[in-house]
Short mmCIF file of C-alpha atoms in Angstrom, two decimals:
data_model
loop_
_atom_site.label_atom_id
_atom_site.label_comp_id
_atom_site.label_asym_id
_atom_site.label_seq_id
_atom_site.Cartn_x
_atom_site.Cartn_y
_atom_site.Cartn_z
CA MET A 1 -40.69 -34.05 5.26
CA ILE A 2 -44.54 -34.68 5.31
CA GLN A 3 -46.02 -33.07 8.49
CA ASN A 4 -49.79 -33.57 8.87
CA ARG A 5 -52.29 -33.94 11.62
CA ILE A 6 -54.41 -37.07 11.49
CA ASP A 7 -57.45 -37.26 13.89
CA ILE A 8 -57.55 -40.85 15.04
CA TRP A 9 -61.25 -41.03 15.88
CA ASN A 10 -64.16 -40.63 13.37
CA PRO A 11 -67.23 -38.41 14.20
CA GLY A 12 -69.42 -40.06 16.85
CA GLU A 13 -66.68 -42.49 18.03
CA TYR A 14 -65.08 -40.41 20.80
CA ASN A 15 -66.97 -39.03 23.69
CA TYR A 16 -64.59 -38.42 26.64
CA PRO A 17 -66.50 -35.84 28.66
CA ALA A 18 -63.50 -33.57 29.53
CA ALA A 19 -62.31 -33.32 25.93
CA PHE A 20 -64.45 -30.27 24.98
CA GLY A 21 -63.99 -30.71 21.26
CA PHE A 22 -60.49 -32.08 21.31
CA ILE A 23 -59.88 -35.22 19.16
CA PRO A 24 -56.78 -37.41 19.95
CA ASN A 25 -54.48 -37.24 16.92
CA LEU A 26 -51.23 -38.08 15.34
CA MET A 27 -48.67 -35.57 13.99
CA THR A 28 -46.65 -37.10 11.18
CA TYR A 29 -42.94 -36.71 10.53
CA LEU A 30 -42.47 -38.74 7.25
CA HIS A 31 -39.81 -39.09 4.61
CA ASP A 32 -40.76 -37.97 1.17
CA GLU A 33 -37.32 -37.76 -0.60
CA ASP A 34 -37.04 -41.34 -1.79
CA ASP A 35 -39.10 -44.51 -2.18
CA ASP A 36 -37.35 -46.51 0.65
CA ILE A 37 -39.59 -48.63 2.89
CA ARG A 38 -38.87 -47.53 6.48
CA PRO A 39 -39.66 -48.67 10.04
CA GLY A 40 -42.37 -46.69 11.83
CA LEU A 41 -42.25 -45.24 15.30
CA LEU A 42 -45.30 -44.21 17.43
CA ILE A 43 -44.03 -41.65 19.99
CA ILE A 44 -46.09 -41.22 23.21
CA PRO A 45 -44.96 -38.23 25.41
CA GLY A 46 -45.45 -38.22 29.13
CA GLY A 47 -47.15 -35.87 31.42
CA GLY A 48 -48.68 -37.93 34.28
CA TYR A 49 -51.77 -38.54 32.13
CA GLU A 50 -52.61 -34.93 33.07
CA PHE A 51 -51.11 -33.23 29.89
CA VAL A 52 -49.03 -34.36 26.95
CA SER A 53 -45.51 -32.94 27.16
CA ALA A 54 -44.24 -31.16 24.12
CA ARG A 55 -40.70 -31.75 25.26
CA GLU A 56 -40.98 -35.45 24.60
CA GLY A 57 -42.78 -35.08 21.19
CA GLU A 58 -41.34 -33.24 18.25
CA LEU A 59 -37.81 -33.12 19.50
CA VAL A 60 -37.78 -36.89 19.67
CA ALA A 61 -39.62 -37.31 16.37
CA LEU A 62 -37.01 -35.17 14.55
CA GLU A 63 -34.22 -37.18 16.12
CA PHE A 64 -35.54 -40.48 14.93
CA PHE A 65 -36.62 -39.06 11.60
CA ASP A 66 -32.94 -38.25 10.96
CA ARG A 67 -32.18 -41.85 11.93
CA GLY A 68 -34.42 -43.07 9.08
CA TYR A 69 -37.76 -43.71 10.84
CA ASN A 70 -41.14 -42.52 9.85
CA CYS A 71 -42.53 -41.03 13.05
CA PHE A 72 -45.87 -40.21 14.53
CA VAL A 73 -46.44 -38.23 17.72
CA LEU A 74 -49.67 -39.28 19.59
CA THR A 75 -51.56 -36.56 21.37
CA TYR A 76 -53.86 -38.79 23.55
CA THR A 77 -56.61 -38.15 26.04
CA VAL A 78 -55.44 -36.87 29.46
CA ASN A 79 -57.25 -36.32 32.75
CA LEU A 80 -56.55 -32.80 33.69
CA MET A 81 -57.01 -31.79 37.29
CA HIS A 82 -58.12 -35.41 37.96
CA ALA A 83 -61.53 -34.50 36.67
CA VAL A 84 -62.69 -37.73 34.99
CA PRO A 85 -60.56 -40.95 35.48
CA LEU A 86 -59.33 -42.12 32.06
CA ARG A 87 -59.63 -45.92 32.76
CA MET A 88 -59.24 -47.46 29.18
CA GLN A 89 -59.51 -44.25 27.12
CA ALA A 90 -55.82 -43.50 26.67
CA LEU A 91 -55.08 -47.19 25.95
CA GLU A 92 -57.83 -47.12 23.33
CA ASP A 93 -56.25 -44.03 21.78
CA ALA A 94 -52.93 -45.75 21.58
CA ALA A 95 -54.44 -48.98 20.08
CA ARG A 96 -56.40 -46.99 17.43
CA ALA A 97 -53.24 -45.06 16.65
CA MET A 98 -51.25 -48.26 16.05
CA ARG A 99 -53.97 -49.83 13.89
CA LEU A 100 -54.30 -46.73 11.85
CA ILE A 101 -50.55 -46.40 11.29
CA ARG A 102 -50.52 -50.11 10.02
CA ARG A 103 -53.55 -49.37 7.74
CA ILE A 104 -51.86 -46.37 6.09
CA ALA A 105 -48.35 -47.90 6.15
CA PRO A 106 -48.21 -48.81 2.35
CA ALA A 107 -49.21 -45.17 1.37
CA TYR A 108 -46.41 -43.74 3.53
CA ARG A 109 -43.84 -46.45 2.70
CA ILE A 110 -43.73 -47.93 6.19
CA ASP A 111 -43.09 -51.56 6.84
CA PRO A 112 -46.22 -52.76 8.73
CA GLU A 113 -44.10 -55.39 10.53
CA LYS A 114 -41.61 -52.92 11.84
CA ILE A 115 -43.61 -50.38 13.89
CA ALA A 116 -42.40 -49.75 17.38
CA VAL A 117 -43.89 -47.67 20.25
CA MET A 118 -41.78 -45.28 22.28
CA GLY A 119 -43.07 -43.83 25.55
CA PHE A 120 -41.78 -41.40 28.20
CA SER A 121 -42.83 -41.54 31.83
CA ALA A 122 -46.56 -41.86 31.91
CA GLY A 123 -46.36 -42.26 28.10
CA GLY A 124 -43.97 -45.18 28.87
CA HIS A 125 -46.79 -46.63 30.99
CA LEU A 126 -49.20 -46.18 28.11
CA ALA A 127 -46.70 -47.75 25.73
CA ALA A 128 -46.13 -50.73 27.98
CA SER A 129 -49.92 -51.08 28.58
CA LEU A 130 -50.28 -51.31 24.78
CA CYS A 131 -47.74 -54.06 24.74
CA VAL A 132 -49.40 -56.20 27.38
CA HIS A 133 -53.06 -55.26 27.20
CA TYR A 134 -53.52 -54.72 23.52
CA LYS A 135 -55.99 -57.60 23.31
CA ASP A 136 -58.30 -55.91 25.67
CA THR A 137 -58.86 -52.94 23.33
CA ILE A 138 -62.07 -52.77 21.36
CA GLU A 139 -62.07 -51.61 17.71
CA ILE A 140 -65.47 -50.49 16.41
CA ASP A 141 -64.23 -49.45 12.89
CA THR A 142 -64.62 -52.43 10.71
CA ARG A 143 -61.81 -51.15 8.40
CA LEU A 144 -59.42 -51.48 11.33
CA SER A 145 -60.83 -54.33 13.45
CA GLN A 146 -58.67 -57.09 11.74
CA ILE A 147 -55.45 -55.03 12.14
CA SER A 148 -53.34 -55.82 15.23
CA PRO A 149 -52.43 -52.97 17.53
CA ARG A 150 -49.51 -54.97 19.01
CA PRO A 151 -46.22 -53.07 18.61
CA ASP A 152 -43.32 -54.91 17.04
CA ALA A 153 -40.94 -53.44 19.67
CA ALA A 154 -40.97 -50.92 22.55
CA ILE A 155 -38.64 -48.26 23.82
CA LEU A 156 -39.63 -47.25 27.36
CA CYS A 157 -37.91 -44.08 28.64
CA TYR A 158 -38.05 -43.63 32.42
CA PRO A 159 -41.45 -45.33 32.46
CA VAL A 160 -44.12 -45.65 35.13
CA ILE A 161 -44.68 -49.42 35.47
CA THR A 162 -46.18 -50.24 38.84
CA SER A 163 -49.15 -48.97 40.77
CA GLY A 164 -47.53 -49.83 44.06
CA GLU A 165 -45.46 -47.71 46.44
CA LEU A 166 -42.68 -47.14 43.92
CA SER A 167 -45.15 -45.81 41.42
CA HIS A 168 -45.90 -42.08 40.43
CA GLY A 169 -49.13 -41.61 42.34
CA GLY A 170 -50.48 -38.91 40.09
CA THR A 171 -50.24 -41.09 37.04
CA ILE A 172 -52.27 -43.86 38.65
CA ARG A 173 -54.81 -41.31 40.08
CA SER A 174 -55.35 -39.87 36.60
CA LEU A 175 -56.08 -43.39 35.32
CA LEU A 176 -58.29 -44.67 38.17
CA GLY A 177 -59.29 -41.76 40.36
CA PHE A 178 -57.27 -43.25 43.24
CA SER A 179 -53.83 -44.70 43.86
CA SER A 180 -52.36 -47.13 46.24
CA VAL A 181 -50.58 -44.23 48.09
CA GLN A 182 -53.57 -41.87 48.47
CA ASP A 183 -57.16 -42.28 49.39
CA ASP A 184 -59.99 -41.20 47.14
CA PHE A 185 -60.64 -37.47 46.81
CA GLU A 186 -63.15 -35.29 45.12
CA PRO A 187 -62.34 -33.94 41.62
CA GLU A 188 -61.19 -30.31 41.47
CA VAL A 189 -63.80 -29.55 38.77
CA ALA A 190 -67.23 -30.78 37.93
CA VAL A 191 -67.52 -31.98 34.36
CA PRO A 192 -70.96 -32.60 32.91
CA ASP A 193 -71.85 -36.32 31.98
CA ALA A 194 -68.79 -37.65 33.77
CA GLU A 195 -70.78 -40.14 35.85
CA LYS A 196 -72.57 -41.56 32.82
CA TRP A 197 -69.34 -41.81 30.92
CA LEU A 198 -67.71 -43.66 33.78
CA GLY A 199 -70.65 -45.99 34.04
CA ASP A 200 -70.22 -46.97 30.41
CA ASN A 201 -66.43 -47.33 30.50
CA VAL A 202 -64.94 -49.88 32.77
CA ILE A 203 -61.66 -51.87 32.86
CA PRO A 204 -62.12 -55.39 31.68
CA GLY A 205 -62.41 -57.96 34.47
CA CYS A 206 -61.97 -55.46 37.23
CA ALA A 207 -64.65 -55.48 39.91
CA THR A 208 -62.72 -53.91 42.85
CA ARG A 209 -60.18 -51.18 43.51
CA GLU A 210 -57.53 -53.89 43.95
CA ASP A 211 -58.35 -55.40 40.59
CA GLN A 212 -57.89 -52.04 38.91
CA LEU A 213 -54.54 -51.38 40.66
CA TYR A 214 -53.38 -54.87 39.57
CA TYR A 215 -54.53 -54.22 35.99
CA VAL A 216 -52.41 -51.06 35.63
CA SER A 217 -49.30 -52.53 37.07
CA VAL A 218 -48.12 -53.56 33.64
CA ASP A 219 -45.23 -55.73 34.93
CA LYS A 220 -47.88 -58.15 36.24
CA HIS A 221 -49.08 -58.92 32.68
CA VAL A 222 -45.93 -59.54 30.74
CA THR A 223 -45.97 -62.84 28.74
CA ASN A 224 -43.75 -64.35 26.10
CA ASP A 225 -45.99 -62.44 23.64
CA THR A 226 -44.76 -59.10 24.90
CA PRO A 227 -42.70 -57.18 22.28
CA PRO A 228 -38.92 -56.92 22.55
CA THR A 229 -38.25 -53.95 24.78
CA PHE A 230 -35.48 -51.43 25.39
CA LEU A 231 -35.58 -49.46 28.68
CA TRP A 232 -33.50 -46.55 30.01
CA HIS A 233 -33.61 -44.71 33.34
CA THR A 234 -31.33 -42.58 35.46
CA MET A 235 -30.13 -43.37 39.04
CA ASP A 236 -31.21 -39.82 40.14
CA ASP A 237 -34.81 -39.98 39.12
CA GLN A 238 -36.86 -38.82 42.09
CA THR A 239 -40.19 -38.67 40.35
CA VAL A 240 -40.40 -42.14 38.87
CA PRO A 241 -37.91 -44.36 40.76
CA LEU A 242 -35.49 -46.54 38.77
CA GLU A 243 -37.08 -49.58 40.27
CA ASN A 244 -39.97 -49.23 37.81
CA SER A 245 -37.66 -50.13 34.86
CA LEU A 246 -36.00 -52.89 36.92
CA ILE A 247 -39.41 -54.44 37.79
CA TYR A 248 -40.34 -54.46 34.12
CA MET A 249 -37.01 -55.77 33.01
CA ASN A 250 -37.25 -58.66 35.31
CA ALA A 251 -40.72 -59.52 34.15
CA LEU A 252 -39.39 -59.56 30.59
CA ARG A 253 -36.44 -61.80 31.62
CA ARG A 254 -38.83 -64.25 33.37
CA ASN A 255 -40.80 -64.58 30.25
CA GLY A 256 -38.00 -64.87 27.85
CA VAL A 257 -38.67 -61.58 26.01
CA PRO A 258 -35.67 -60.00 24.25
CA ARG A 259 -34.74 -56.94 26.15
CA ALA A 260 -32.05 -54.33 26.99
CA ILE A 261 -31.79 -51.88 29.79
CA HIS A 262 -29.44 -48.85 30.27
CA ILE A 263 -29.05 -47.12 33.61
CA PHE A 264 -27.35 -43.76 33.64
CA SER A 265 -25.51 -42.46 36.61
CA ASN A 266 -27.10 -39.04 36.73
CA GLY A 267 -29.97 -36.90 35.41
CA ARG A 268 -33.39 -36.01 36.81
CA HIS A 269 -36.78 -37.15 35.53
CA GLY A 270 -38.09 -36.00 32.20
CA LEU A 271 -34.84 -35.60 30.22
CA SER A 272 -36.25 -36.38 26.80
CA LEU A 273 -33.13 -36.21 24.54
CA ALA A 274 -31.09 -34.64 27.40
CA ASN A 275 -29.27 -32.45 24.89
CA LYS A 276 -28.90 -28.75 24.26
CA ALA A 277 -32.16 -28.38 22.35
CA TRP A 278 -34.09 -30.03 25.21
CA ALA A 279 -32.34 -27.96 27.86
CA GLU A 280 -33.13 -24.68 25.96
CA TYR A 281 -36.75 -25.66 25.43
CA GLY A 282 -36.00 -25.76 21.65
CA GLN A 283 -39.38 -27.33 20.91
CA ASN A 284 -42.14 -26.74 18.61
CA GLY A 285 -44.97 -29.21 18.97
CA SER A 286 -47.17 -27.10 21.21
CA PHE A 287 -50.04 -29.01 19.48
CA THR A 288 -49.85 -31.49 22.38
CA TYR A 289 -51.45 -28.97 24.64
CA GLU A 290 -54.80 -28.70 22.75
CA GLN A 291 -56.92 -30.57 25.30
CA VAL A 292 -55.62 -28.77 28.28
CA ASN A 293 -56.07 -25.44 26.53
CA ARG A 294 -59.67 -26.28 25.75
CA PHE A 295 -60.23 -27.44 29.32
CA THR A 296 -58.71 -24.18 30.70
CA ARG A 297 -60.99 -22.09 28.40
CA MET A 298 -64.00 -23.93 29.65
CA ALA A 299 -63.04 -23.33 33.26
CA LEU A 300 -62.43 -19.66 32.69
CA ASP A 301 -65.67 -19.26 30.87
CA GLY A 302 -67.60 -20.80 33.76
CA LYS A 303 -68.81 -23.74 31.67
CA ILE A 304 -67.37 -26.24 34.10
CA GLY A 305 -67.28 -25.98 37.87
CA ALA A 306 -63.87 -24.81 38.92
CA THR A 307 -62.74 -22.73 41.90
CA ASN A 308 -60.77 -19.55 41.38
CA GLU A 309 -57.74 -21.29 42.81
CA THR A 310 -58.06 -24.05 40.21
CA LYS A 311 -58.43 -21.44 37.45
CA LYS A 312 -55.32 -19.78 38.53
CA GLU A 313 -53.44 -23.02 38.57
CA LEU A 314 -54.55 -23.82 35.03
CA VAL A 315 -53.54 -20.53 33.73
CA THR A 316 -50.13 -20.31 35.43
CA ASN A 317 -49.15 -23.92 35.07
CA SER A 318 -45.42 -24.10 34.04
CA HIS A 319 -46.05 -26.96 31.61
CA PHE A 320 -48.89 -25.65 29.49
CA GLY A 321 -49.99 -22.29 30.87
CA THR A 322 -48.32 -18.87 31.24
CA GLY A 323 -46.22 -19.77 34.19
CA VAL A 324 -42.55 -18.63 34.21
CA LEU A 325 -40.25 -21.45 33.32
CA THR A 326 -36.95 -21.30 35.27
CA ARG A 327 -35.20 -22.88 32.19
CA ASP A 328 -32.32 -24.02 34.39
CA ASP A 329 -32.00 -27.32 32.69
CA ALA A 330 -28.58 -28.41 31.41
CA PRO A 331 -27.65 -31.08 28.95
CA VAL A 332 -26.65 -34.47 30.48
CA PRO A 333 -23.95 -35.68 28.07
CA GLU A 334 -23.94 -39.22 29.45
CA VAL A 335 -27.66 -39.63 28.74
CA THR A 336 -27.52 -38.21 25.16
CA VAL A 337 -26.33 -41.55 23.82
CA TRP A 338 -29.71 -43.26 24.37
CA PRO A 339 -31.21 -42.57 20.95
CA GLU A 340 -28.11 -44.30 19.38
CA LEU A 341 -28.53 -47.18 21.66
CA ALA A 342 -32.28 -47.50 21.09
CA ASP A 343 -31.80 -47.34 17.31
CA ARG A 344 -29.21 -50.09 17.39
CA PHE A 345 -31.61 -52.22 19.52
CA LEU A 346 -34.47 -51.74 17.00
CA ARG A 347 -32.29 -52.47 14.05
CA HIS A 348 -30.98 -55.63 15.76
CA THR A 349 -34.54 -56.72 16.56
CA TYR A 350 -35.70 -56.12 12.96
CA GLY A 351 -32.68 -57.84 11.40
CA MET A 352 -31.62 -54.54 9.81
CA GLU A 353 -27.98 -54.36 11.10
CA GLU A 354 -25.49 -53.51 8.42
#
């Protein structure tokens, strides 16, 4: 297996003010044992656009690597502590990643017309945003500007879809600085150059708060050009309600987009593969925490304005800090079938069924 890191932005192209030296990147999981041309898969973990969850990265890549895919895990820009609203930045990361994968596809024996995107939770929102808003992204690298970032298919796993009352408010706040369920609030940290960056980075066609909330409700922008989509969710999800997937499925149906949805009877939010490896935190892939680690270091060193309470929260965070994980997760056998179902959906979509 070829496992390399690929920084997706060239020097001078990326200037998100709360990155602190981090560059969004792809980690590859590529076959090198034969000359077969394989489908590609861009995997986007979740994390509320506040961190990039390792539990939805490498474990998933290895599962689909074993199913014959050449996989890429995207570590994209996040808005830790709601410091600087992302607006279009994460979407631009995803679009650049898709263009780059298509450009290097021949070298890695990937079919450039069979590259799907797979997203979890907020990563599902980013994956769906790429499907419906890919034409709004701006490519400044002339070597990539003629390459489409549109995925050939999408796998959305317990995705955030709407910015309305059924949304995950933290996800929308990380994107916009506000949500439909909470008023504006002051950032918990003061990041240099944030105001200038925000002034230079706006969401296309959005003049008001309502415009922005409408834009990030991805179900509102589904057309017959939206890629074929597979969704799955659980009835018990209390973090991102099932209705998010149902809303998107109905938008796909109204527009005649090929689709499948699987609703499992039990299981909390964030199940990833829902198997023993997930339950036991059998993950590598801590590379997804690079930006939050850099952010934390800046806060501890006093280089950004952060209260002692915020510093403690950064250090002891149970996702990416030193907080004690309860590790009381258990496999959910019913849900462990979803990779097989998603694989069959993709093979049917690509005309690869045996």
